[in-house]
Coordinates of C-alpha atoms in Angstrom, one line a residue:
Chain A
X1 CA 123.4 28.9 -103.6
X2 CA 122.2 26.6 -101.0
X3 CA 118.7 24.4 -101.1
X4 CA 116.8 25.4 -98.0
X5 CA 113.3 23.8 -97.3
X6 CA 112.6 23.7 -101.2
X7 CA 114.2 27.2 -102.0
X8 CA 117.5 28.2 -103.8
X9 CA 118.7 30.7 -101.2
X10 CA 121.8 32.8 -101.6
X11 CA 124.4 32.1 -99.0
X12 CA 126.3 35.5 -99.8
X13 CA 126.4 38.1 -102.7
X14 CA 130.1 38.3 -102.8
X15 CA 131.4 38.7 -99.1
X16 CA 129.3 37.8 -95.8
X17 CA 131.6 40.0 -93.8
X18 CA 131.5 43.2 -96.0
X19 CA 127.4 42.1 -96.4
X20 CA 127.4 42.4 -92.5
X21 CA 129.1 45.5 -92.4
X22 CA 126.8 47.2 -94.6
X23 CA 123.5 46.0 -92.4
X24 CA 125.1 47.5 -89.4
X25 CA 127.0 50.8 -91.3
X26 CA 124.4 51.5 -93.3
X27 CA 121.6 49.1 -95.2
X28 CA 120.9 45.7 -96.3
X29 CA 118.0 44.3 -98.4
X30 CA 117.4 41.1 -97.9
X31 CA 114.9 38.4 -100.0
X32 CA 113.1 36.4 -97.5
X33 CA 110.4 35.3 -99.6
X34 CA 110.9 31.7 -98.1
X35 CA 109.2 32.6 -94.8
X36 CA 105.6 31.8 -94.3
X37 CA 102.8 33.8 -93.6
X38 CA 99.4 32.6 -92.3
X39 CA 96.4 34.4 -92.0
X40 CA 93.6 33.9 -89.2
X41 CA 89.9 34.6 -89.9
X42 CA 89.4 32.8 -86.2
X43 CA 90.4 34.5 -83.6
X44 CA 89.5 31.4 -81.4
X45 CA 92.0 29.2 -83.0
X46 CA 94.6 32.2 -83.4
X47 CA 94.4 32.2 -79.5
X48 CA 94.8 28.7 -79.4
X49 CA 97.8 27.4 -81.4
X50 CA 99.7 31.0 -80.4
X51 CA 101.3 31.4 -77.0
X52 CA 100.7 35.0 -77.7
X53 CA 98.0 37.3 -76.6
X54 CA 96.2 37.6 -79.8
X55 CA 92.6 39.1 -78.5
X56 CA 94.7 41.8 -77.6
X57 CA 97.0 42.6 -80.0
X58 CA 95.8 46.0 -81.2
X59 CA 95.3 47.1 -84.4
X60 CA 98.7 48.3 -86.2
X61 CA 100.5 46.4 -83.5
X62 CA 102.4 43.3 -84.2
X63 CA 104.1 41.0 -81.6
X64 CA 107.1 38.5 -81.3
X65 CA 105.7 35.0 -79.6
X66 CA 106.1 31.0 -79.8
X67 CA 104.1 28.1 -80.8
X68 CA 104.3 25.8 -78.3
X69 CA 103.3 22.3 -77.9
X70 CA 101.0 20.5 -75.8
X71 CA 104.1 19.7 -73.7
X72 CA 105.2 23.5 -73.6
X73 CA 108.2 22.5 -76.2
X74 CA 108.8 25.3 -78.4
X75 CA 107.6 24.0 -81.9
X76 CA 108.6 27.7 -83.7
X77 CA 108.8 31.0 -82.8
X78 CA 107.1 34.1 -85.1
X79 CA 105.7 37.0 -85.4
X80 CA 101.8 38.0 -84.8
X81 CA 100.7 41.2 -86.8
X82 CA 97.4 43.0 -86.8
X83 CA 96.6 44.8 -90.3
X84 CA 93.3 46.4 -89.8
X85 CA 91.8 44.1 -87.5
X86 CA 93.2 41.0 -89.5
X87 CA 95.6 38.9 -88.4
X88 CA 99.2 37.9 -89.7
X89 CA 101.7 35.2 -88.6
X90 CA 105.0 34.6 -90.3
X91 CA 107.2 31.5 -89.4
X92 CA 110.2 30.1 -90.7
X93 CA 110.0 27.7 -93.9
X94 CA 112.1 25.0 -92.1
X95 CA 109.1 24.3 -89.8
X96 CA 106.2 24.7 -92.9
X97 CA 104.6 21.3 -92.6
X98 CA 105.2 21.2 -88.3
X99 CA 103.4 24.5 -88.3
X100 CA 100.9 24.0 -90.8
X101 CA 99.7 20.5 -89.3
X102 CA 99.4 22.4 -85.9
X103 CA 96.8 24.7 -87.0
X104 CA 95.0 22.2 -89.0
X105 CA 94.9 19.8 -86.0
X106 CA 93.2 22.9 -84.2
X107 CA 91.2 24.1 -86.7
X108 CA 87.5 23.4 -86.4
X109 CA 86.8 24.1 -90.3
X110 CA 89.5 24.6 -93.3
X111 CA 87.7 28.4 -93.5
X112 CA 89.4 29.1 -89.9
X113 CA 92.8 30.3 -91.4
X114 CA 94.7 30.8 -94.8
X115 CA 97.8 29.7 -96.1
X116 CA 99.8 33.1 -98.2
X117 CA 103.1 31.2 -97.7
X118 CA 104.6 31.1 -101.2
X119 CA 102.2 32.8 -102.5
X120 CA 104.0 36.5 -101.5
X121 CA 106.8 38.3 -101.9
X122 CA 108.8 39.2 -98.1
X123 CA 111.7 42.4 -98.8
X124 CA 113.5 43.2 -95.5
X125 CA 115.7 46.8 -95.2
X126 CA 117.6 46.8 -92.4
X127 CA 120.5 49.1 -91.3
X128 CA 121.0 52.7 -89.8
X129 CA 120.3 54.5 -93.0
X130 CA 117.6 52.5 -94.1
X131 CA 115.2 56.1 -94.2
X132 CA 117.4 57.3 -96.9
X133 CA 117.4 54.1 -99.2
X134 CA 113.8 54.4 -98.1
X135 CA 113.4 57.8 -99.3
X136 CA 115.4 57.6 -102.8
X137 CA 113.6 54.3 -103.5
X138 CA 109.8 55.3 -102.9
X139 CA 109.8 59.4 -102.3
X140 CA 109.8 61.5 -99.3
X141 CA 106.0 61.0 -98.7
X142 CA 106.2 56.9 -98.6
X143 CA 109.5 57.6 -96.2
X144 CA 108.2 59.9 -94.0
X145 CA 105.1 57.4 -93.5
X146 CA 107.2 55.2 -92.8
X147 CA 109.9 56.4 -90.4
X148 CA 107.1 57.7 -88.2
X149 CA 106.1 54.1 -87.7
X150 CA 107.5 52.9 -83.9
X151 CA 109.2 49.3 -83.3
X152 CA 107.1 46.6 -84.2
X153 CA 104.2 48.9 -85.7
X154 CA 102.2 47.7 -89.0
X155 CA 100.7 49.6 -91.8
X156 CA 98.5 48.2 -94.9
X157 CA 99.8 51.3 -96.7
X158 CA 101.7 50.3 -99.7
X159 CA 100.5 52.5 -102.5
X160 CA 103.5 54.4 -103.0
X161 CA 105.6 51.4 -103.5
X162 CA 105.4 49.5 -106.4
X163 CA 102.4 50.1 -109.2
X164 CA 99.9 48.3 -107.3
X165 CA 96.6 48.8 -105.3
X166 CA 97.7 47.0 -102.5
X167 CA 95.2 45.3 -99.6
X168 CA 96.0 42.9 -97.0
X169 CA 98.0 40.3 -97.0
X170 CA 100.0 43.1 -98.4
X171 CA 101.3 45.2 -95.7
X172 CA 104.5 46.4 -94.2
X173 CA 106.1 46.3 -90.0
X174 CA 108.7 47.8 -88.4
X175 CA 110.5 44.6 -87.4
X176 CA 113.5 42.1 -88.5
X177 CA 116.1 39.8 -87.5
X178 CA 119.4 41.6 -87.2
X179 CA 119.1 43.8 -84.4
X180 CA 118.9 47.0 -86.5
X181 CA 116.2 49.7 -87.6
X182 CA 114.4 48.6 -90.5
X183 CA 111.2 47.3 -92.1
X184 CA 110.2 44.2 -93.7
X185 CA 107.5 44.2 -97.0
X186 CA 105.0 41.9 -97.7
X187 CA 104.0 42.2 -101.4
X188 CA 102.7 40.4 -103.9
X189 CA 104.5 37.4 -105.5
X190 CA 104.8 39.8 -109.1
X191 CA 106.1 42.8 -106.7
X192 CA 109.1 40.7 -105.3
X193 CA 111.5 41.5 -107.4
X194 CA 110.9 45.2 -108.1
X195 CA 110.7 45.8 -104.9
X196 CA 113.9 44.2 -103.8
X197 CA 115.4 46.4 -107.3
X198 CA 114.1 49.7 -106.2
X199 CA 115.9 49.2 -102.5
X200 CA 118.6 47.7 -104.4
X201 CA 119.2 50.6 -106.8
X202 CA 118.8 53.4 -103.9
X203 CA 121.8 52.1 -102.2
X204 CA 121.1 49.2 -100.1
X205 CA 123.4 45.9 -100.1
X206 CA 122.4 42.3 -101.0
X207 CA 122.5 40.4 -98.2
X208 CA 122.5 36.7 -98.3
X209 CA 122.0 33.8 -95.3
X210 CA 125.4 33.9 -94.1
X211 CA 125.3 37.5 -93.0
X212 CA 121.2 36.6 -91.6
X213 CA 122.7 34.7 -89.4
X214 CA 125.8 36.6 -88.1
X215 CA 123.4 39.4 -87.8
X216 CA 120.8 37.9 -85.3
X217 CA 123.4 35.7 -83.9
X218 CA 125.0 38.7 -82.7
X219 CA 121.9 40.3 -81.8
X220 CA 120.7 37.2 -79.3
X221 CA 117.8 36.0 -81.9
X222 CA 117.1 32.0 -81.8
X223 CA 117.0 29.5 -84.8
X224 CA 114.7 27.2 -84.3
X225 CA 116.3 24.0 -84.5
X226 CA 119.7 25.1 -83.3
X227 CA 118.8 27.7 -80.4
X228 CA 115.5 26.3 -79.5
X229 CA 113.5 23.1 -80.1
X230 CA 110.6 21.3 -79.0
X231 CA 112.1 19.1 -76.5
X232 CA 112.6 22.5 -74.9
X233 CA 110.7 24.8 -72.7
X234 CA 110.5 28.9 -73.5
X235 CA 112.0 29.3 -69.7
X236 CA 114.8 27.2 -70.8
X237 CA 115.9 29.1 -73.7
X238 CA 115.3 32.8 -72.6
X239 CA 111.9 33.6 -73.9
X240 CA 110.2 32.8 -70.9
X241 CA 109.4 36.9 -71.4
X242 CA 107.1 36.3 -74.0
X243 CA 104.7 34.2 -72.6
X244 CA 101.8 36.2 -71.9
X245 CA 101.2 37.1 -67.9
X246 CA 97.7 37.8 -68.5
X247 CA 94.3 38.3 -70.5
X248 CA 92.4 36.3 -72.8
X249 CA 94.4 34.0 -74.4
X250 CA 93.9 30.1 -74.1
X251 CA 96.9 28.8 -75.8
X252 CA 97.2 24.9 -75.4
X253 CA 100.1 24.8 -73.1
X254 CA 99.3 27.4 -70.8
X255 CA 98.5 25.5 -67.9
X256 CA 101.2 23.0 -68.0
X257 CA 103.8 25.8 -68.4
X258 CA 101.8 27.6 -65.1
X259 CA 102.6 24.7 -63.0
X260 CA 105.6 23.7 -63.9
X261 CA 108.8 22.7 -61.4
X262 CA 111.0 26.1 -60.6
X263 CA 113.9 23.9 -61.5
X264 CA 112.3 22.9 -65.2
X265 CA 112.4 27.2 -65.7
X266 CA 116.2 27.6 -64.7
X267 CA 117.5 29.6 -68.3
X268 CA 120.2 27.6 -69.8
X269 CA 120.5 29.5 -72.9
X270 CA 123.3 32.7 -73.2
X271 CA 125.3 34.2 -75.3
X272 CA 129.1 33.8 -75.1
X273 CA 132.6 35.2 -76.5
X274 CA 135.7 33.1 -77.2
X275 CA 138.8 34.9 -75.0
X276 CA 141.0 32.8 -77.5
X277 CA 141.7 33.1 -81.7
X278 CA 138.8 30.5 -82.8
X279 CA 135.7 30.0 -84.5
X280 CA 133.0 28.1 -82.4
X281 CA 130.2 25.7 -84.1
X282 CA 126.8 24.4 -83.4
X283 CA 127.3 21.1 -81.1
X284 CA 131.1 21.9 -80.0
X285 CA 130.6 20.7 -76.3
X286 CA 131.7 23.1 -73.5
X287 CA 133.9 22.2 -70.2
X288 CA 134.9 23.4 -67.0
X289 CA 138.7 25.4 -66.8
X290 CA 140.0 22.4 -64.2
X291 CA 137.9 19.1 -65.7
X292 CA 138.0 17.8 -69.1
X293 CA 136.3 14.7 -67.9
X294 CA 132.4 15.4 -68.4
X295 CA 131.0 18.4 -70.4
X296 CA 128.7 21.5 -68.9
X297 CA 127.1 22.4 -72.4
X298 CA 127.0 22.7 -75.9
X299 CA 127.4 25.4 -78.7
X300 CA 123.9 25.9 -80.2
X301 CA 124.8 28.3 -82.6
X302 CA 128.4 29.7 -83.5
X303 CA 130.5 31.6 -85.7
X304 CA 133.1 34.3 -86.4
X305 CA 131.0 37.6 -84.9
X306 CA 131.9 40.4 -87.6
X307 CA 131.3 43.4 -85.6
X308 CA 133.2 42.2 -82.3
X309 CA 135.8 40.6 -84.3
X310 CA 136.0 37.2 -82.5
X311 CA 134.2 33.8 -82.5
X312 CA 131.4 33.7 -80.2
X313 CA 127.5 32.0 -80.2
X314 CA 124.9 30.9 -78.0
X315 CA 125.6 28.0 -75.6
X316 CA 123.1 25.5 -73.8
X317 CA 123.8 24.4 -70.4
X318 CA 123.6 21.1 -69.3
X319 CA 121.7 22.1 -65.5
X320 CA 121.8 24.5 -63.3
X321 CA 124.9 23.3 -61.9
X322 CA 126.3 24.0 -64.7
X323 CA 125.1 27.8 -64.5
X324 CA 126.3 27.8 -60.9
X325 CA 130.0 26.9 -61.5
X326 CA 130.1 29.4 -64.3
X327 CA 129.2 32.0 -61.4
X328 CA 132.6 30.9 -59.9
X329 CA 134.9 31.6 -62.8
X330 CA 132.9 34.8 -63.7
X331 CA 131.5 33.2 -66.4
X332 CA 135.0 31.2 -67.8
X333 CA 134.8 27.6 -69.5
X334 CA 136.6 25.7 -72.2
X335 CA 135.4 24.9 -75.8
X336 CA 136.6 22.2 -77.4
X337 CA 137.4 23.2 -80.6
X338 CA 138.5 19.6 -82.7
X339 CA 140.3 18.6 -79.7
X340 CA 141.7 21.8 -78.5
X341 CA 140.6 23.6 -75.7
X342 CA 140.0 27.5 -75.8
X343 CA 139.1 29.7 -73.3
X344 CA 135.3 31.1 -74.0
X345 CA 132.9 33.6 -71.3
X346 CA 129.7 33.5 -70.8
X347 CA 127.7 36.5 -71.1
X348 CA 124.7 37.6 -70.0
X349 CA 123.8 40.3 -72.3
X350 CA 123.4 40.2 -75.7
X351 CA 126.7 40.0 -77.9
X352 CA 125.5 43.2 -79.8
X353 CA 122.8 46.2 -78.4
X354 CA 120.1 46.0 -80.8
X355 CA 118.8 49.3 -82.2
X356 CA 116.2 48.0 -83.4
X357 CA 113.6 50.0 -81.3
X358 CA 115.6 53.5 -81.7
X359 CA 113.8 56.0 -83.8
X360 CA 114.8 57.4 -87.0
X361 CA 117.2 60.6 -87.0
X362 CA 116.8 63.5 -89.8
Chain B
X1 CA 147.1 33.5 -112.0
X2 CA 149.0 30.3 -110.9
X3 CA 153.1 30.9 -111.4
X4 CA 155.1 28.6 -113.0
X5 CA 157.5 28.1 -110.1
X6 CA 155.4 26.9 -107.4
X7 CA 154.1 23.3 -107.7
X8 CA 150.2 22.2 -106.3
X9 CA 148.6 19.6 -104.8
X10 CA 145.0 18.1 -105.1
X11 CA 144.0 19.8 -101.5
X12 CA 144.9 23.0 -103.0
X13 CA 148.4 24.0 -101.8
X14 CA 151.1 25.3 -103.2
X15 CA 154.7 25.3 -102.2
X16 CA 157.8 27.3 -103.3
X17 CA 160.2 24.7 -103.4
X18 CA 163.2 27.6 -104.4
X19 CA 163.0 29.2 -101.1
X20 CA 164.4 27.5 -98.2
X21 CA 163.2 26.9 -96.7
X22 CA 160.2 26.1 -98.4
X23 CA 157.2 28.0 -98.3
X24 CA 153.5 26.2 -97.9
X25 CA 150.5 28.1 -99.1
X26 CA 146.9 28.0 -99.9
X27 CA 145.9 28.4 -103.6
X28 CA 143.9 31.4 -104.5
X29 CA 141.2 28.7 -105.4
X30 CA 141.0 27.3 -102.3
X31 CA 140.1 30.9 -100.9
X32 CA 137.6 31.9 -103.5
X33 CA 135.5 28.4 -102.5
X34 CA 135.8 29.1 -98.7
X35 CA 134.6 32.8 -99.0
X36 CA 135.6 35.2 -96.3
X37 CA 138.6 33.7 -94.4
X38 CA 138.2 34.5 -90.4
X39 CA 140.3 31.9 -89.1
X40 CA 143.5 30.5 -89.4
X41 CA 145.0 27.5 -87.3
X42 CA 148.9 27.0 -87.4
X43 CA 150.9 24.2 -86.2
X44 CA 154.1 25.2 -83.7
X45 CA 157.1 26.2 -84.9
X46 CA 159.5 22.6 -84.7
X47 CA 156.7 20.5 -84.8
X48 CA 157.3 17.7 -87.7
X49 CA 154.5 17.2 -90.3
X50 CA 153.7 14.6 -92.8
X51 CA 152.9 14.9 -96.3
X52 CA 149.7 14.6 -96.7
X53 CA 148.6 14.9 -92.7
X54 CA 146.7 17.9 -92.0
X55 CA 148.8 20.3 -90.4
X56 CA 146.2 23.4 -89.1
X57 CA 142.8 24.5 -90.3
X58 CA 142.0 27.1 -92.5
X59 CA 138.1 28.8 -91.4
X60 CA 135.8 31.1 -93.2
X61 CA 132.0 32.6 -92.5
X62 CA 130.7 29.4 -93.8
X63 CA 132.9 26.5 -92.9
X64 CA 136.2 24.8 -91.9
X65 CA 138.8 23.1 -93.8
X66 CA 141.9 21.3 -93.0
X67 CA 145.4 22.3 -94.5
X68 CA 147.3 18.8 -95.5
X69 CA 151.1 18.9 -95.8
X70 CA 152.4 18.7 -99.2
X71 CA 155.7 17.4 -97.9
X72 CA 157.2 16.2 -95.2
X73 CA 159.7 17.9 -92.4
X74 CA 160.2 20.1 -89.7
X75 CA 157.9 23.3 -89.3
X76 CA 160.4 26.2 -89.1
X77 CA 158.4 29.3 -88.9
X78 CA 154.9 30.4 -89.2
X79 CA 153.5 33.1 -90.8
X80 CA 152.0 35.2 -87.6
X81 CA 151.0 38.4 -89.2
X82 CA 148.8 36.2 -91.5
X83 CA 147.2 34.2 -88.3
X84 CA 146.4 37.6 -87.0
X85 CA 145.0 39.2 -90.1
X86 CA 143.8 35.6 -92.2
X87 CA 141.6 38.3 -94.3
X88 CA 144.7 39.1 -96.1
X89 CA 144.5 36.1 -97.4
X90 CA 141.8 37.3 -99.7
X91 CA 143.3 38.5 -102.2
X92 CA 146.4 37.5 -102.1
X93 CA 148.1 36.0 -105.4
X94 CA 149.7 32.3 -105.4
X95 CA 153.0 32.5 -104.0
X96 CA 152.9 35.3 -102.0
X97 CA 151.4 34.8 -98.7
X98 CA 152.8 31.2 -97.6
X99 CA 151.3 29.7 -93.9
X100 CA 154.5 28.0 -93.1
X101 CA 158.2 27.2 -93.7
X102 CA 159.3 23.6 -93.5
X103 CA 162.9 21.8 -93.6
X104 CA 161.6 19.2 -96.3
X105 CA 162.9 15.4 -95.6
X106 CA 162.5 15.4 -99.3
X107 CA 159.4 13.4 -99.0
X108 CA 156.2 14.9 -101.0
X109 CA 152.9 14.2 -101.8
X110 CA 151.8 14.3 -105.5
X111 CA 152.7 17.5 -106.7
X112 CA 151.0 19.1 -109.9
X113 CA 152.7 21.2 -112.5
X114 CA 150.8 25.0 -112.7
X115 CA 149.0 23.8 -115.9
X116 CA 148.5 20.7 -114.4
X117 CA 146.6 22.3 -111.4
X118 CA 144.8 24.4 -113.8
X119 CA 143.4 21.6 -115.4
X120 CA 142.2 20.1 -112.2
X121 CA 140.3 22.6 -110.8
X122 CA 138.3 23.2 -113.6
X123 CA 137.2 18.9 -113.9

């Protein structure tokens, strides 16, 4: 067990390989009760302390984004979802206080959004057979709901469930964190535990932090605090894509990130595979093949990568001159690994394809 | 669980001091607290190592950990098959998958008795 931003969180269940496995064979449940979730009864504030498009996220609809500062760092990223008109953002627990003194900075009364972190229950199934656990666990009519739902949809229909009437902030979305099909639940507090039972007991593994992370590392998800952070802008780091091109949103760093320098937008971020035996970690510094002298980068996130079977992460690069000589080796640097050098690539796709957005088969 | 004939040391080796040469492992204890083991890091056959120097690293999902010599002398083989497969080392028993052979100078660290181990691990 591990203490993590006042929680006892589960590191594994037994194995975080076999744990992996079983997200990307077949189906993981995971407890991710930690996470926050914040409602907004203005829309005026949602739009401001959101670098997402909030007036027009559509009913049903939910929608990755940042929170960026008034400097266009990245102060967390989350997810936006619209139950029934109402809307939804969960964040990480690591950033509770950052986040939560962000909106109440904005906030023109205490009425203008809620605070349901801790107060719910969060299940996520993940996996490619995650419509049959569904099925066994609730009955064909809550799976069949389900399945029909597309990538990132929402629905406030629980009933068939667990015993309970339930309303928002109780619903369910088509979304996740390891590059997988799947859902994640948002229940109440009582419901946490049956629910994660009833996916338990119809076939789906455990799955503890240590898998979490291999998953999304291989999938090309950030941590906050390792893989972005707020002396860093979204261009920077890759997610340049979610900042919303147009409509009505007013988010505080919008214009600053509109005019900034081409150079300040150069990505830095990518994924990358070790060519040698080795396990990579956050902060190992990268080098060029012929010059040990001055680093190009560092590791922001590393680790053994169960389904490619090698040590691989995400690495920051120092400048673009950086990016440039690794277009001369076809992507080849060292690692220093405790004083060793191995031979690491950069990539430019993700390590692993997500299937995320793929629709269920019968 | 922990034979009679190998001897351990506080860092949670054991050694085989009957075979010769002698055989340097990792105690199944050692494995269960590191979890899944995905890396292993071996010294060079003819390097010379020194009780109680690290000699290679052992890695797992969750973290790294250095292997220290329980004696002294000359690396004489490594076990590659293990380096390729380190999940092996899983469930291996005590005595039976060894990391490296060394030509002991006769020097060791503080060795433990089975029992002796035993009763350390569970402080």
């Amino acid at each position: 067990m591990l203490p993590f931003a006042g929680w006892e969180m589960p590191i594994h269940y037994g194995s975080v390989l076999s744990e992996h496995k079983s997200v990307r064979n077949a189906a993981g449940v995971f407890d991710v009760s930690h996470m926050c979730l914040f409602e907004f009864c203005s829309l005026d504030l949602a739009s401001r302390v959101f670098a997402i498009d909030i007036a027009n996220l559509e009913s049903s609809q939910a929608r990755y984004g940042l929170i960026l500062n008034t400097t266009g760092g990245v102060l967390e990223d989350c997810i936006a979802y619209n139950v029934e008109g109402k809307i939804f953002v969960c964040t990480n627990a690591g950033n509770y206080e950052t986040v939560l003194r962000w909106f109440q900075e904005h906030a023109d009364t205490p009425d203008d959004f809620k605070d349901h972190s801790g107060k719910i229950g969060i299940i996520a199934l993940q996996g490619p057979k995650t419509q049959h656990v569904l099925q066994k666990a609730f009955g064909p009519d809550f799976s069949q709901e389900a399945v029909n739902m597309k990538f990132m949809d929402v629905s406030p229909n629980l009933k068939d469930l667990a015993s309970y009437e339930g309303s928002a902030p109780y619903f369910m979305a088509r979304s996740g964190y390891t590059g997988e099909q799947g859902f994640e639940f948002f229940v109440p507090r009582a419901h946490a535990a049956g629910t994660f039972d009833r996916i338990l007991k119809a076939g789906a593994a455990p799955i503890g932090l240590g898998a979490r992370d291999t998953l999304r590392l291989e999938a090309g998800f950030h941590l906050h605090g390792n893989d972005m952070t707020a002396e860093q802008n979204p261009y920077e780091v890759g997610l340049g894509w979610s900042i919303p091109k147009s409509g009505n949103e007013v988010f505080t760093a919008r214009d600053l990130l509109l005019t900034l320098d081409k150079n300040k937008k150069q990505k830095k971020l990518y994924p990358f595979l070790l060519e040698q035996k080795g396990i990579p970690r956050a902060e190992m510094l990268a080098y060029k093949l012929d010059d040990p002298s001055e680093s190009i980068g560092r590791v922001t996130s590393g680790g053994f990568l169960p389904t490619l079977e090698k040590g691989g992460g995400m690495l920051f690069l120092n400048s673009k001159e950086a990016s440039d000589y690794l277009e001369t080796t076809n992507g080849f640097f060292n690692l220093d690994i405790r004083g060793k050098f191995v031979r690491a690539q950069r990539q430019k796709k993700a390590l692993y394809k997500s299937r995320a957005n793929q629709s269920f088969e019968d | 669980m922990y034979p009679e004939h190998l001897k351990y040391t506080k860092d949670h080796e054991w050694i085989n001091e009957s075979a010769s040469p002698i055989e340097v492992g990792v105690t199944s204890f050692a494995v269960e607290q590191l979890g899944d083991i995905v890396h292993l890091d071996l010294p060079e056959v003819g390097s010379e190592i020194k009780h109680g120097d690290a000699f290679g690293t052992i890695e797992s999902t969750k973290t790294v950990s250095d292997l220290y010599a329980p004696i002294s002398g000359k690396v004489s083989e490594i076990n590659k098959d293990l380096a390729d497969k380190p999940e092996e080392l899983q469930n291996a028993e005590n005595g039976k998958q060894w990391l490296i052979k060394i030509a002991s100078t006769g020097d060791t660290a503080e060795l433990l008795s089975a029992s002796e181990y035993e009763a350390y691990i569970k402080e």
